PDB file of C-alpha atoms in Angstrom:
ATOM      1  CA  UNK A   1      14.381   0.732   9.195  1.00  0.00           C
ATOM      2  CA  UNK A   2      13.818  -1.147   5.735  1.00  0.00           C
ATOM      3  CA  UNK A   3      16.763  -2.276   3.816  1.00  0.00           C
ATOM      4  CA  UNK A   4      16.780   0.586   1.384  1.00  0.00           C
ATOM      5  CA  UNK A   5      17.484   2.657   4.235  1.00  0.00           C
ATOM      6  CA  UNK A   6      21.076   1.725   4.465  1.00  0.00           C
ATOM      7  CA  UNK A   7      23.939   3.170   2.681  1.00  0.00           C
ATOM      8  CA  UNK A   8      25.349   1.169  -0.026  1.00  0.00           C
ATOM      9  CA  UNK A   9      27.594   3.507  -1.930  1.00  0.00           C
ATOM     10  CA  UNK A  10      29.987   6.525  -0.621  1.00  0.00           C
ATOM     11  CA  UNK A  11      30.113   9.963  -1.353  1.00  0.00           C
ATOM     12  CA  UNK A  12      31.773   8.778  -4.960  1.00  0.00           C
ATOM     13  CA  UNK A  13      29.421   6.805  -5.902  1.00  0.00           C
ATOM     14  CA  UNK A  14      31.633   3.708  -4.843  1.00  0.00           C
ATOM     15  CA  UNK A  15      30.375   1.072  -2.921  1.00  0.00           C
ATOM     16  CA  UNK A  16      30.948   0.817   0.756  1.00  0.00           C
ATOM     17  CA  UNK A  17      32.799  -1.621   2.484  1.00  0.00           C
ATOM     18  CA  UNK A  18      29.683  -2.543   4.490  1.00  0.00           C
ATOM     19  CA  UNK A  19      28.176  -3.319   0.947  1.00  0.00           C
ATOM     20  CA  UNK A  20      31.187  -5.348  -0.097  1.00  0.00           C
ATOM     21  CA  UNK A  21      30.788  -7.284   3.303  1.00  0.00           C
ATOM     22  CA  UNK A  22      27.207  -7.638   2.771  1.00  0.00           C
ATOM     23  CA  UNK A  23      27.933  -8.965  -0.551  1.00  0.00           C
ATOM     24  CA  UNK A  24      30.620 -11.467  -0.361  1.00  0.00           C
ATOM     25  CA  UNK A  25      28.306 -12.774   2.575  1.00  0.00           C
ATOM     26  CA  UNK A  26      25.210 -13.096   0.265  1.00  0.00           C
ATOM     27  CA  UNK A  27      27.658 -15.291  -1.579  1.00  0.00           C
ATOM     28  CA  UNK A  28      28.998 -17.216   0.540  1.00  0.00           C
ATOM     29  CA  UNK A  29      26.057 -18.107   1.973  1.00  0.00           C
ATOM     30  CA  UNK A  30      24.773 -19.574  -1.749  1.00  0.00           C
ATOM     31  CA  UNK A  31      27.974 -21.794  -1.914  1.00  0.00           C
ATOM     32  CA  UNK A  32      27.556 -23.216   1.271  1.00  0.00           C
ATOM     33  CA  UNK A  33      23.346 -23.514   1.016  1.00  0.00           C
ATOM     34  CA  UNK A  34      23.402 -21.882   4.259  1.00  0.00           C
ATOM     35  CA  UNK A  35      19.424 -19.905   3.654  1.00  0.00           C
ATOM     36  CA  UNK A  36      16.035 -21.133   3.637  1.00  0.00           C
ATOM     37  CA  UNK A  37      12.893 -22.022   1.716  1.00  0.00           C
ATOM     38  CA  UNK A  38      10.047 -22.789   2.783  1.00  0.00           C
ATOM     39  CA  UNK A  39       6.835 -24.976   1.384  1.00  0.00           C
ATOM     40  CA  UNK A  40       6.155 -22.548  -1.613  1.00  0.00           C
ATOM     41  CA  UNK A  41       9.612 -22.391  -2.713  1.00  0.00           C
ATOM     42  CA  UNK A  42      10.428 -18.980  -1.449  1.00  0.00           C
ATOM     43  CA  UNK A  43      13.983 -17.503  -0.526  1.00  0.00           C
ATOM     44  CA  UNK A  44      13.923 -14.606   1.749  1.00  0.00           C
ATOM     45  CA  UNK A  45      17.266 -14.751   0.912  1.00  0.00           C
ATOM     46  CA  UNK A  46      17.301 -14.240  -2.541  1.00  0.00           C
ATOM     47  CA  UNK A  47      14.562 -11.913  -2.186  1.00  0.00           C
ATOM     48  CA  UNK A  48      16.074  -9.463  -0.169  1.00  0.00           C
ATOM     49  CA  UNK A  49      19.782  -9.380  -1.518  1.00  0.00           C
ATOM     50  CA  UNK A  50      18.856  -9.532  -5.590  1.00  0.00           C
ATOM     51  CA  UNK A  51      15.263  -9.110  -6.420  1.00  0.00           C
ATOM     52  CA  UNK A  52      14.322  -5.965  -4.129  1.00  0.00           C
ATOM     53  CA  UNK A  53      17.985  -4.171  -4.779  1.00  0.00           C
ATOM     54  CA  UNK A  54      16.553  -4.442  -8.538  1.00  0.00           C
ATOM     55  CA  UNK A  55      13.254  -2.911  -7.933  1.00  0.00           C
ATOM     56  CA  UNK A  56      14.552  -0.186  -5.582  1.00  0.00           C
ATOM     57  CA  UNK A  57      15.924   2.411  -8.394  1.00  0.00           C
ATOM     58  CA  UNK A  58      12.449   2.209 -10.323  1.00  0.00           C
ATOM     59  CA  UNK A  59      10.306   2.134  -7.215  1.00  0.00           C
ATOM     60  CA  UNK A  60      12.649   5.489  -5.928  1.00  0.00           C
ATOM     61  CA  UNK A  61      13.588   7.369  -8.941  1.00  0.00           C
ATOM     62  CA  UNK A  62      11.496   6.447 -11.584  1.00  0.00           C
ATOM     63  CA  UNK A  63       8.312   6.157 -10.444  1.00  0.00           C
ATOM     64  CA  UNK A  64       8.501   8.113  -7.483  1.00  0.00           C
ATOM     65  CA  UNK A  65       6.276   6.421  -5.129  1.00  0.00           C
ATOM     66  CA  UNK A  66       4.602   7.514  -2.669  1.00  0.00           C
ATOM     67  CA  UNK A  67       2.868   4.879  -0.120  1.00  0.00           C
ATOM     68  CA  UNK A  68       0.564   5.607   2.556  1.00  0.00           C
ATOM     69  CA  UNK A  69      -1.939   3.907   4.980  1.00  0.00           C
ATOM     70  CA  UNK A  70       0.929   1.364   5.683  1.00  0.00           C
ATOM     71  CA  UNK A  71      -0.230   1.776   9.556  1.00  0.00           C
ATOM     72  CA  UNK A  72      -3.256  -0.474   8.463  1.00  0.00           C
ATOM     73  CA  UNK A  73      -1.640  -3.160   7.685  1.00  0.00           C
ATOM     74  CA  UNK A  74      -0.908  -5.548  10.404  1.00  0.00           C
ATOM     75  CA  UNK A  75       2.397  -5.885  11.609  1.00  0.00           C
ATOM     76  CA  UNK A  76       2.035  -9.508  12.660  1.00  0.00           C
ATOM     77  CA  UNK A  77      -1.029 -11.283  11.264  1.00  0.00           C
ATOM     78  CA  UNK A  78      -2.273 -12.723   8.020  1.00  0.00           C
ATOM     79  CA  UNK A  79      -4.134 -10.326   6.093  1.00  0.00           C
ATOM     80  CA  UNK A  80      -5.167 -10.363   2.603  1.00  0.00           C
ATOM     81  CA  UNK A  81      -4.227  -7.102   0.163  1.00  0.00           C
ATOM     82  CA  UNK A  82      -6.454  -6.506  -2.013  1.00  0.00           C
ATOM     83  CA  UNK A  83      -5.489  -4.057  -5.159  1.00  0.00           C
ATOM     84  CA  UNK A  84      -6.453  -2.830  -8.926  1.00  0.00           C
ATOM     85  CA  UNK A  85      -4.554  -3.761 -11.544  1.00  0.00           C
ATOM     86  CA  UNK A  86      -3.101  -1.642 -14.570  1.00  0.00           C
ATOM     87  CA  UNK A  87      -0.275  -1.154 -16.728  1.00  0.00           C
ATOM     88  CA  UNK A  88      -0.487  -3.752 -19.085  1.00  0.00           C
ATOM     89  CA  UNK A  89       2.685  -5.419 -17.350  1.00  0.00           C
ATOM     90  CA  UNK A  90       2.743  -6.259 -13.454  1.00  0.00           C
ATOM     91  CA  UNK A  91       4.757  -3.359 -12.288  1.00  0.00           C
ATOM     92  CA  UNK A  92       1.499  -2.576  -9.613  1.00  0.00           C
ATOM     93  CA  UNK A  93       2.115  -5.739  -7.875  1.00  0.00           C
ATOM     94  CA  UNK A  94       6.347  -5.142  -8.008  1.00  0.00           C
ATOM     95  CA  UNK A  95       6.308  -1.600  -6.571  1.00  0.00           C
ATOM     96  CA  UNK A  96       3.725  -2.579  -3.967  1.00  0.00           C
ATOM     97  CA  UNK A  97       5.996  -5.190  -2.442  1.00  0.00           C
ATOM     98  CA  UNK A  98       9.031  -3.121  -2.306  1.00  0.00           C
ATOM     99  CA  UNK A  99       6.405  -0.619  -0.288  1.00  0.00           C
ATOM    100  CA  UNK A 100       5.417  -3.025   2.110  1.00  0.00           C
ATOM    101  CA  UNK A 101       9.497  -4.654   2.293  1.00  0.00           C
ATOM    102  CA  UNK A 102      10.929  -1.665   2.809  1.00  0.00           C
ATOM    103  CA  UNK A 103       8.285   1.115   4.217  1.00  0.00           C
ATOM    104  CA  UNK A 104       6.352  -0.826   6.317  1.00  0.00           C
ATOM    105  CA  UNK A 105       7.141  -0.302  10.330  1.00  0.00           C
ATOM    106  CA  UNK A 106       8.297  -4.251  10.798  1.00  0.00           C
ATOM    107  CA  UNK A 107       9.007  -4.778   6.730  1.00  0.00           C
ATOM    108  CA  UNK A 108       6.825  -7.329   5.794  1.00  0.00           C
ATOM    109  CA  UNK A 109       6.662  -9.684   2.604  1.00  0.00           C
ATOM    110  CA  UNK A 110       3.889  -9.665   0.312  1.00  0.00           C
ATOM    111  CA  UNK A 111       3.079 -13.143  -0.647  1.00  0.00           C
ATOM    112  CA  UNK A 112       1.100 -12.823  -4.241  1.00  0.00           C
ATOM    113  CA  UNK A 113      -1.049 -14.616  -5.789  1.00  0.00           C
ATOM    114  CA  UNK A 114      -0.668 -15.495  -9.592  1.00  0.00           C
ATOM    115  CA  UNK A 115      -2.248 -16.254 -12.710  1.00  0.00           C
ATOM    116  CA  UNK A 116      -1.136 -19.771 -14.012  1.00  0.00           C
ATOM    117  CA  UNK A 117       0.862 -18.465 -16.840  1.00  0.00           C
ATOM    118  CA  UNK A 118       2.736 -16.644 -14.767  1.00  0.00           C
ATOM    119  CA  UNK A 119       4.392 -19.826 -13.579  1.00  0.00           C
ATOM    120  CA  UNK A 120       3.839 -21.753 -16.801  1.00  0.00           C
ATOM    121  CA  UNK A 121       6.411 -19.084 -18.183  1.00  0.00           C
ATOM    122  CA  UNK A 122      10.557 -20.169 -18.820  1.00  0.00           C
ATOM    123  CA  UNK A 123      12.502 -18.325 -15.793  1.00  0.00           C
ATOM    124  CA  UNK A 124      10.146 -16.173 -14.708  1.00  0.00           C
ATOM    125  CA  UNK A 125       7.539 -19.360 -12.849  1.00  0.00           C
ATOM    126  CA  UNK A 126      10.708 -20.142 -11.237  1.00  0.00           C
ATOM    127  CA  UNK A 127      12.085 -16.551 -10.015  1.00  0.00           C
ATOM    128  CA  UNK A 128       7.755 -16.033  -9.089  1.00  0.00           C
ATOM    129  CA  UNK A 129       8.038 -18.814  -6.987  1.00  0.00           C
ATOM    130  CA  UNK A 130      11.232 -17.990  -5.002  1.00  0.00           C
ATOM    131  CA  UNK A 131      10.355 -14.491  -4.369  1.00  0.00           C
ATOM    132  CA  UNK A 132       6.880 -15.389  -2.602  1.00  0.00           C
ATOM    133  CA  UNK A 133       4.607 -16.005  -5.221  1.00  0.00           C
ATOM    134  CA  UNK A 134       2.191 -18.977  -5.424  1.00  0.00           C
ATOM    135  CA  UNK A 135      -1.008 -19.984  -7.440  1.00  0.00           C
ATOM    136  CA  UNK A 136      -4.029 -18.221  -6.970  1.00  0.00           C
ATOM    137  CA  UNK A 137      -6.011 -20.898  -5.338  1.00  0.00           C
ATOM    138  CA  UNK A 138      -7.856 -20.734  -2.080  1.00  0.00           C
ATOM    139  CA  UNK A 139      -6.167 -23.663  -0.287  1.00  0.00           C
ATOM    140  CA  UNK A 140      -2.508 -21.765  -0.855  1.00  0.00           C
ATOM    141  CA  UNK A 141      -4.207 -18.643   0.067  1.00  0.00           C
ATOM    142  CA  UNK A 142      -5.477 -19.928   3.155  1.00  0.00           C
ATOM    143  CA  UNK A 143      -2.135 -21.846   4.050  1.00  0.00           C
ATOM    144  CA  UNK A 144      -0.466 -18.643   3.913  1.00  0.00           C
ATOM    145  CA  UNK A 145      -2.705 -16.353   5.407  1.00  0.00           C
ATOM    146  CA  UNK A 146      -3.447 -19.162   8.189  1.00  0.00           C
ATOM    147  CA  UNK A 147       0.441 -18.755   8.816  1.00  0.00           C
ATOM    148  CA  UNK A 148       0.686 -15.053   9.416  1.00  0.00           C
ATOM    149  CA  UNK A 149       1.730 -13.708   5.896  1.00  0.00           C
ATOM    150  CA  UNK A 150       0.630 -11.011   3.632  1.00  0.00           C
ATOM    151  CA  UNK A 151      -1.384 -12.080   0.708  1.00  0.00           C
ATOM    152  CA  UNK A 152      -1.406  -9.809  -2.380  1.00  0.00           C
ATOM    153  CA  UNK A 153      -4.609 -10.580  -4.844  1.00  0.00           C
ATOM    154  CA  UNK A 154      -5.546  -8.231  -7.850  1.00  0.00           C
ATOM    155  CA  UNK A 155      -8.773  -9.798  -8.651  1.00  0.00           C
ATOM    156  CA  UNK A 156      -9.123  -7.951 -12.017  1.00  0.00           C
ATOM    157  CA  UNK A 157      -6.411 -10.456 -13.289  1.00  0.00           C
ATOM    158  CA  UNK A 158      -5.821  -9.859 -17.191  1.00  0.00           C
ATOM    159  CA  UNK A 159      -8.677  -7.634 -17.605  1.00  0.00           C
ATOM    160  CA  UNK A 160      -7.758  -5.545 -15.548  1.00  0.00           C
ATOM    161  CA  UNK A 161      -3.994  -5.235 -16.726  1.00  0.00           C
ATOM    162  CA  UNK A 162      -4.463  -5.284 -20.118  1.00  0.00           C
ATOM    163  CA  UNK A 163      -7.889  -2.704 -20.394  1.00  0.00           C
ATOM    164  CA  UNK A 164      -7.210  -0.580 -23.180  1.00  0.00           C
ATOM    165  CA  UNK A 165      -6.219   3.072 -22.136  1.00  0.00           C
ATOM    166  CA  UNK A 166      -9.224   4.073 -23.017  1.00  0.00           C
ATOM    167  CA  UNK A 167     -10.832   2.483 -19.729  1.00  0.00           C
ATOM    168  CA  UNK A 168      -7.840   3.515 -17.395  1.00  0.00           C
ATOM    169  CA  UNK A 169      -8.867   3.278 -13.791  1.00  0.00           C
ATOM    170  CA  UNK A 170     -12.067   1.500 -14.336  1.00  0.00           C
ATOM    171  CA  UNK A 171     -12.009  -1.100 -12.041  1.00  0.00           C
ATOM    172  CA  UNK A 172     -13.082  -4.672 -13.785  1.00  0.00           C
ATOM    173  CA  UNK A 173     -15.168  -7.392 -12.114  1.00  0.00           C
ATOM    174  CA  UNK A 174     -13.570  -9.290  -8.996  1.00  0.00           C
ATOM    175  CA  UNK A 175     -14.368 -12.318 -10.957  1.00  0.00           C
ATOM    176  CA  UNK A 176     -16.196 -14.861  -8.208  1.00  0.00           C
ATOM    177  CA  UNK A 177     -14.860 -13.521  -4.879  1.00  0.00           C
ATOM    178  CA  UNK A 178     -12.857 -16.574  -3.683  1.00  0.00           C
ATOM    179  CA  UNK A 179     -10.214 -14.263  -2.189  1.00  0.00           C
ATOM    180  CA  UNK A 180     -13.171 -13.031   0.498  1.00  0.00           C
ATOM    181  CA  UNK A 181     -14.049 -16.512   0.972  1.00  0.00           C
ATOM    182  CA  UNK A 182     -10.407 -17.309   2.073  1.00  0.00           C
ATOM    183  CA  UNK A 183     -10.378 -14.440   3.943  1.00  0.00           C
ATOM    184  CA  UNK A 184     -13.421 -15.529   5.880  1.00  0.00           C
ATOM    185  CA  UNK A 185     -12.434 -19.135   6.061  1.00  0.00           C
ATOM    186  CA  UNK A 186      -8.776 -17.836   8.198  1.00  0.00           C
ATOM    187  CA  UNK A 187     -10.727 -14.417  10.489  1.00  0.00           C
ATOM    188  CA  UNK A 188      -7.876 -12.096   7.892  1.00  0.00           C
ATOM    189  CA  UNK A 189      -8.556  -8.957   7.439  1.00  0.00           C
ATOM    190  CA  UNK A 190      -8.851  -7.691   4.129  1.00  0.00           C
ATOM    191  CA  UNK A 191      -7.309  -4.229   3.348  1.00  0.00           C
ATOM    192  CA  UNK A 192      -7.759  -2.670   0.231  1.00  0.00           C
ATOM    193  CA  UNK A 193      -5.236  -0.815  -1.921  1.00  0.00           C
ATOM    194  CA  UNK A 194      -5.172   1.663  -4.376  1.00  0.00           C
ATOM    195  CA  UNK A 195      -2.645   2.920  -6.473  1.00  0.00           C
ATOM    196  CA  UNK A 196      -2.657   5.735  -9.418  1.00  0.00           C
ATOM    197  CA  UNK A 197       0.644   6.123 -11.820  1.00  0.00           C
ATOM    198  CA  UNK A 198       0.637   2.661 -13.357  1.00  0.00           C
ATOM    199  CA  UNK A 199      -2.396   3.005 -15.706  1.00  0.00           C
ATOM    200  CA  UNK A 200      -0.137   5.407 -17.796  1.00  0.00           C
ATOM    201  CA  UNK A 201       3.370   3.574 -17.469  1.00  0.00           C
ATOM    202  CA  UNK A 202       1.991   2.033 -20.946  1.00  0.00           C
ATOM    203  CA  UNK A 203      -1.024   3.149 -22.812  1.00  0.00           C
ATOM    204  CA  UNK A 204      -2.861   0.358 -24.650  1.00  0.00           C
ATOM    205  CA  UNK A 205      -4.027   1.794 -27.760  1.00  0.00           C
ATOM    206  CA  UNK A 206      -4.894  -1.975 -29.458  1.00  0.00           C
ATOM    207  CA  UNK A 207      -4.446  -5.481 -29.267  1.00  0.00           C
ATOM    208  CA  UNK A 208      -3.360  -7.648 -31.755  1.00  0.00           C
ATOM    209  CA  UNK A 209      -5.591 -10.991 -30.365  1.00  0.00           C
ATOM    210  CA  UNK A 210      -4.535 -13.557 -33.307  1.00  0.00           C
ATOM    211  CA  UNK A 211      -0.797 -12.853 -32.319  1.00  0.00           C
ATOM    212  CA  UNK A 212      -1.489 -13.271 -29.058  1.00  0.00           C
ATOM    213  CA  UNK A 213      -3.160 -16.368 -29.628  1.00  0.00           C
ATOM    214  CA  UNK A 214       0.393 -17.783 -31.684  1.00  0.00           C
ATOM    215  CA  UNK A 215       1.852 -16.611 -28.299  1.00  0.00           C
ATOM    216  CA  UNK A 216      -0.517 -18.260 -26.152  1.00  0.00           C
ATOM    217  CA  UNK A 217      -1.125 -14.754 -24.143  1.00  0.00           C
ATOM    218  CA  UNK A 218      -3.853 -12.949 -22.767  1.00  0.00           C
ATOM    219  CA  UNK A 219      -3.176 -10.115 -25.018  1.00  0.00           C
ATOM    220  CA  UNK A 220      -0.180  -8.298 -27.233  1.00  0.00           C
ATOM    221  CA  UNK A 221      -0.361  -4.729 -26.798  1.00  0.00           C
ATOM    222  CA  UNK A 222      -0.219  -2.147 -28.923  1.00  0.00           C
ATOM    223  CA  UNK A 223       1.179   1.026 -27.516  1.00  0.00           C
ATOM    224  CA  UNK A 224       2.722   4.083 -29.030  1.00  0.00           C
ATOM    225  CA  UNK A 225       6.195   2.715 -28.831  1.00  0.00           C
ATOM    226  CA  UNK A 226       5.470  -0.938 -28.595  1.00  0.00           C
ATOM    227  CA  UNK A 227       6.177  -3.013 -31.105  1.00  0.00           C
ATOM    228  CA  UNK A 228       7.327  -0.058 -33.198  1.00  0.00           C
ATOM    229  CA  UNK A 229      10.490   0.996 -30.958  1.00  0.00           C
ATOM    230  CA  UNK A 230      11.376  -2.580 -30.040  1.00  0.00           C
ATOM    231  CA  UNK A 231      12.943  -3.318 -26.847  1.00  0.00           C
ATOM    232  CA  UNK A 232      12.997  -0.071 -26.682  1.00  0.00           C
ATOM    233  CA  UNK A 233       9.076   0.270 -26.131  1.00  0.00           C
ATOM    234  CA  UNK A 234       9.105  -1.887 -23.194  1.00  0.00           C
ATOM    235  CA  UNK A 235      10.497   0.868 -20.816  1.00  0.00           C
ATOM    236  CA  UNK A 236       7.808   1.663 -18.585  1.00  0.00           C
ATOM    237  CA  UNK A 237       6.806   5.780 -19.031  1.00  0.00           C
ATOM    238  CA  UNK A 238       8.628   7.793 -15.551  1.00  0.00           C
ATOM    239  CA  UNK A 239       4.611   8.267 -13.928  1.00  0.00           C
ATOM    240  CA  UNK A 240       4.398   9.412 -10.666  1.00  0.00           C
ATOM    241  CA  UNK A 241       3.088   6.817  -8.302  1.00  0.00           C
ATOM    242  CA  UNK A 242       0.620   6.869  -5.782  1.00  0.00           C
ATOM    243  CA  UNK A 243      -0.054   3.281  -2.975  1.00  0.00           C
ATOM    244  CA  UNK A 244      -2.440   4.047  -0.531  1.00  0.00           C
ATOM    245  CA  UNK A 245      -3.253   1.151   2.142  1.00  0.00           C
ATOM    246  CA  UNK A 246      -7.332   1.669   2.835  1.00  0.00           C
ATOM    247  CA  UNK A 247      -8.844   0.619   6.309  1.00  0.00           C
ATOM    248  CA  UNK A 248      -8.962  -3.040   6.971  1.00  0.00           C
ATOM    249  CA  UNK A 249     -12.462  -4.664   6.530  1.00  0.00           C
ATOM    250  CA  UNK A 250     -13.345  -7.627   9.524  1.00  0.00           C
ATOM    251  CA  UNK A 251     -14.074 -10.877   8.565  1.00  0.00           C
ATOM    252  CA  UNK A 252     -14.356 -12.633  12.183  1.00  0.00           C
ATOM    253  CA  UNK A 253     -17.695 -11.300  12.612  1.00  0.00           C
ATOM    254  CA  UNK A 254     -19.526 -13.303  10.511  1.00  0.00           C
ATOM    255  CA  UNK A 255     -20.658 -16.678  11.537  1.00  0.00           C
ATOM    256  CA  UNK A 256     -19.083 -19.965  10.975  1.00  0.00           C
ATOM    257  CA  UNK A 257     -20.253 -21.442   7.331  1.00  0.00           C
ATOM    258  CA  UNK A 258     -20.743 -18.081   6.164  1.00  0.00           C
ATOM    259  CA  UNK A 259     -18.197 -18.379   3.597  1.00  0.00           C
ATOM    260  CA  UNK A 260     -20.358 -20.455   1.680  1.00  0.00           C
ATOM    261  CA  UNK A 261     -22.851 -18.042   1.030  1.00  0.00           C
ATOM    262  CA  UNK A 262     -22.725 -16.472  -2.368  1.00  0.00           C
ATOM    263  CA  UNK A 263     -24.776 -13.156  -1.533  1.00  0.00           C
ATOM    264  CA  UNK A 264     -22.630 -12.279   1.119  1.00  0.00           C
ATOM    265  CA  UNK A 265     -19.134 -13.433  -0.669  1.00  0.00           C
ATOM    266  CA  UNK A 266     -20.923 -11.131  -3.584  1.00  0.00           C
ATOM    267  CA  UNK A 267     -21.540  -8.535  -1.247  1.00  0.00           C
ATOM    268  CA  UNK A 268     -18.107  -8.389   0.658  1.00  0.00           C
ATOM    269  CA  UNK A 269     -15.839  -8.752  -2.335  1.00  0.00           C
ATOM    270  CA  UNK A 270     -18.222  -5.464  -4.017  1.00  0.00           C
ATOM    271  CA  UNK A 271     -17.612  -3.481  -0.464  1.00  0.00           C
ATOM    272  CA  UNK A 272     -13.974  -4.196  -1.334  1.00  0.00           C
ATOM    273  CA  UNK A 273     -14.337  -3.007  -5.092  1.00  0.00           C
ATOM    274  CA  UNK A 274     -15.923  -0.209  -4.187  1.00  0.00           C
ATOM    275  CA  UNK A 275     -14.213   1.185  -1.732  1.00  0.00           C
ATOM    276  CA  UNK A 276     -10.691   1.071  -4.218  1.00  0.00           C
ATOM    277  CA  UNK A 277     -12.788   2.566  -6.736  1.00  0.00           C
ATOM    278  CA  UNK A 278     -14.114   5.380  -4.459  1.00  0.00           C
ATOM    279  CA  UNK A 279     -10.008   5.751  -3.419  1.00  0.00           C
ATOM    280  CA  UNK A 280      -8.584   6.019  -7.093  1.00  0.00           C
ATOM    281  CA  UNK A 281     -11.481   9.024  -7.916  1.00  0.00           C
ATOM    282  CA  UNK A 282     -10.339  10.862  -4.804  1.00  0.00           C
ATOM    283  CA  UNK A 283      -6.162  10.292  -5.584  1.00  0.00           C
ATOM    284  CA  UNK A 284      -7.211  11.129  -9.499  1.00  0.00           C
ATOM    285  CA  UNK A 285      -9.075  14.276  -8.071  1.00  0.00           C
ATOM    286  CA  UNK A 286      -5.795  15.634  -5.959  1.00  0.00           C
ATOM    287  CA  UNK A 287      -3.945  14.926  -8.822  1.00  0.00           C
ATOM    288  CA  UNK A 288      -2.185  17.945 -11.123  1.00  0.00           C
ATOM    289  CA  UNK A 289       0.552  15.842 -13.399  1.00  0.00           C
ATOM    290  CA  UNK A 290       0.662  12.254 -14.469  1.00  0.00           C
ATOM    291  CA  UNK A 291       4.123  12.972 -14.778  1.00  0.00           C
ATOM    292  CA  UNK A 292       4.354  14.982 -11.928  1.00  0.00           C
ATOM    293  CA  UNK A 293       1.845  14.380  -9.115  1.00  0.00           C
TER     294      UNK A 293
END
């Protein structure tokens, strides 16, 4: 049972004295340093007492989510998730953690993998790191997946999260394929997922590139309430969400060395592209309401 599965409030909305336990504990345990962190910085403590309690309401109520295929992820082992990427913000990568944390039969982490800004960034490099997040490089990908975890890529990177609405569930290029190649190089499974909802959570109508250039981004949206509503125009549209967890593709077939092949790294990572891209046409297809599934 994940952690969202417990009761935290009672029938009057106040909280529970299991809750109150829970949280004096959390505390406590932060005084004294009594938690871990490992190599990459992150606190499973942390994780699941702040960050995932924060993500819950949006992941339950907002977006509605819906997550399936869950059995093919491994319960144990290292495998490597593979997913589009959309919404001109991260929310994708967000909701699909709190789907694996808290849906998954043993609750499993999701280790990502992350642009360099994304660390380079005041407060947020630091919360990245201590919530599971590391570089996208192949020697912390392979660390990771060598030790068991779940690795979360979105090879699109900023292309694919800031495409203009215009090109909405159109996956990008996988850029070189190093995330097969790491894959290969640790015998993980790779197990692609698709999700439908967050291509609409903020349509791009335009991007302003010489202000995003002052900013030192990848792009500055234009949507129709951002900038014109402010803060305001950063709250995420209520989509309906759909995660579905594809069939894992093998990697421990293929002979040793083969990793350094670029045909079949080409080959592999466009198996992978194409079988997300096959999955988003069919979700679109069953699809009656942006809004409401």
């Amino acid at each position: 049972m994940g952690d969202d599965e417990r009761s935290t409030a009672g029938q009057d909305g106040v909280l529970s004295d299991e809750a109150v336990a829970e949280a004096l504990a959390f505390v406590r345990r932060r005084v004294l340093g009594d938690y871990g962190v490992d190599e990459f910085g992150f606190d499973p403590d942390l994780t699941d007492h702040v960050f995932l309690p924060m993500l819950r309401p949006l992941y339950r109520s907002w977006f509605r989510v819906e997550a399936t295929g869950l059995h093919h992820v491994p319960s144990e082992s290292g495998a490597l998730i593979v997913a589009n990427h959309s919404g001109t913000l991260p929310w994708d990568a967000l909701m699909t953690t709190v789907a694996l944390r808290d849906h998954h039969a043993v609750g499993r982490y999701l280790r990502m993998l992350g642009a360099d800004l994304v660390f380079q960034l005041p407060m947020v490099g630091t919360l990245a790191r201590k919530t599971g997040q590391t570089l996208a490089c192949n020697p912390d990908a392979e660390r990771l997946l060598g030790g068991g975890d779940l690795v979360g890529v979105w090879p699109e990177g900023f292309k694919g999260i800031g495409k203009p609405f215009s090109d909405r569930y159109k996956l990008q290029r996988f850029g070189r394929g190093g995330f097969v190649a790491a894959a290969m190089r640790t015998g993980s499974p790779i197990v692609p997922c698709s999700i439908v909802g967050a291509e609409e959570i903020y349509p791009k109508l335009a991007d302003v590139q010489p202000l995003a250039r002052l900013l030192g981004l990848p792009y500055f949206p234009v949507t129709p309430f951002f900038p014109h509503l402010g803060p305001l125009g950063t709250v995420p549209l209520p989509t309906k969400w759909y995660i579905e967890f594809g069939e894992p593709i093998d990697t421990t077939s293929y002979s040793r060395g083969a990793e350094h092949d670029p045909m079949l790294i080409f080959n592999l990572s466009d198996q992978v592209r194409e079988t997300i891209q096959q999955t988003l046409y069919r979700l679109l297809a069953q699809r009656r309401s942006v809004f409401f599934g």
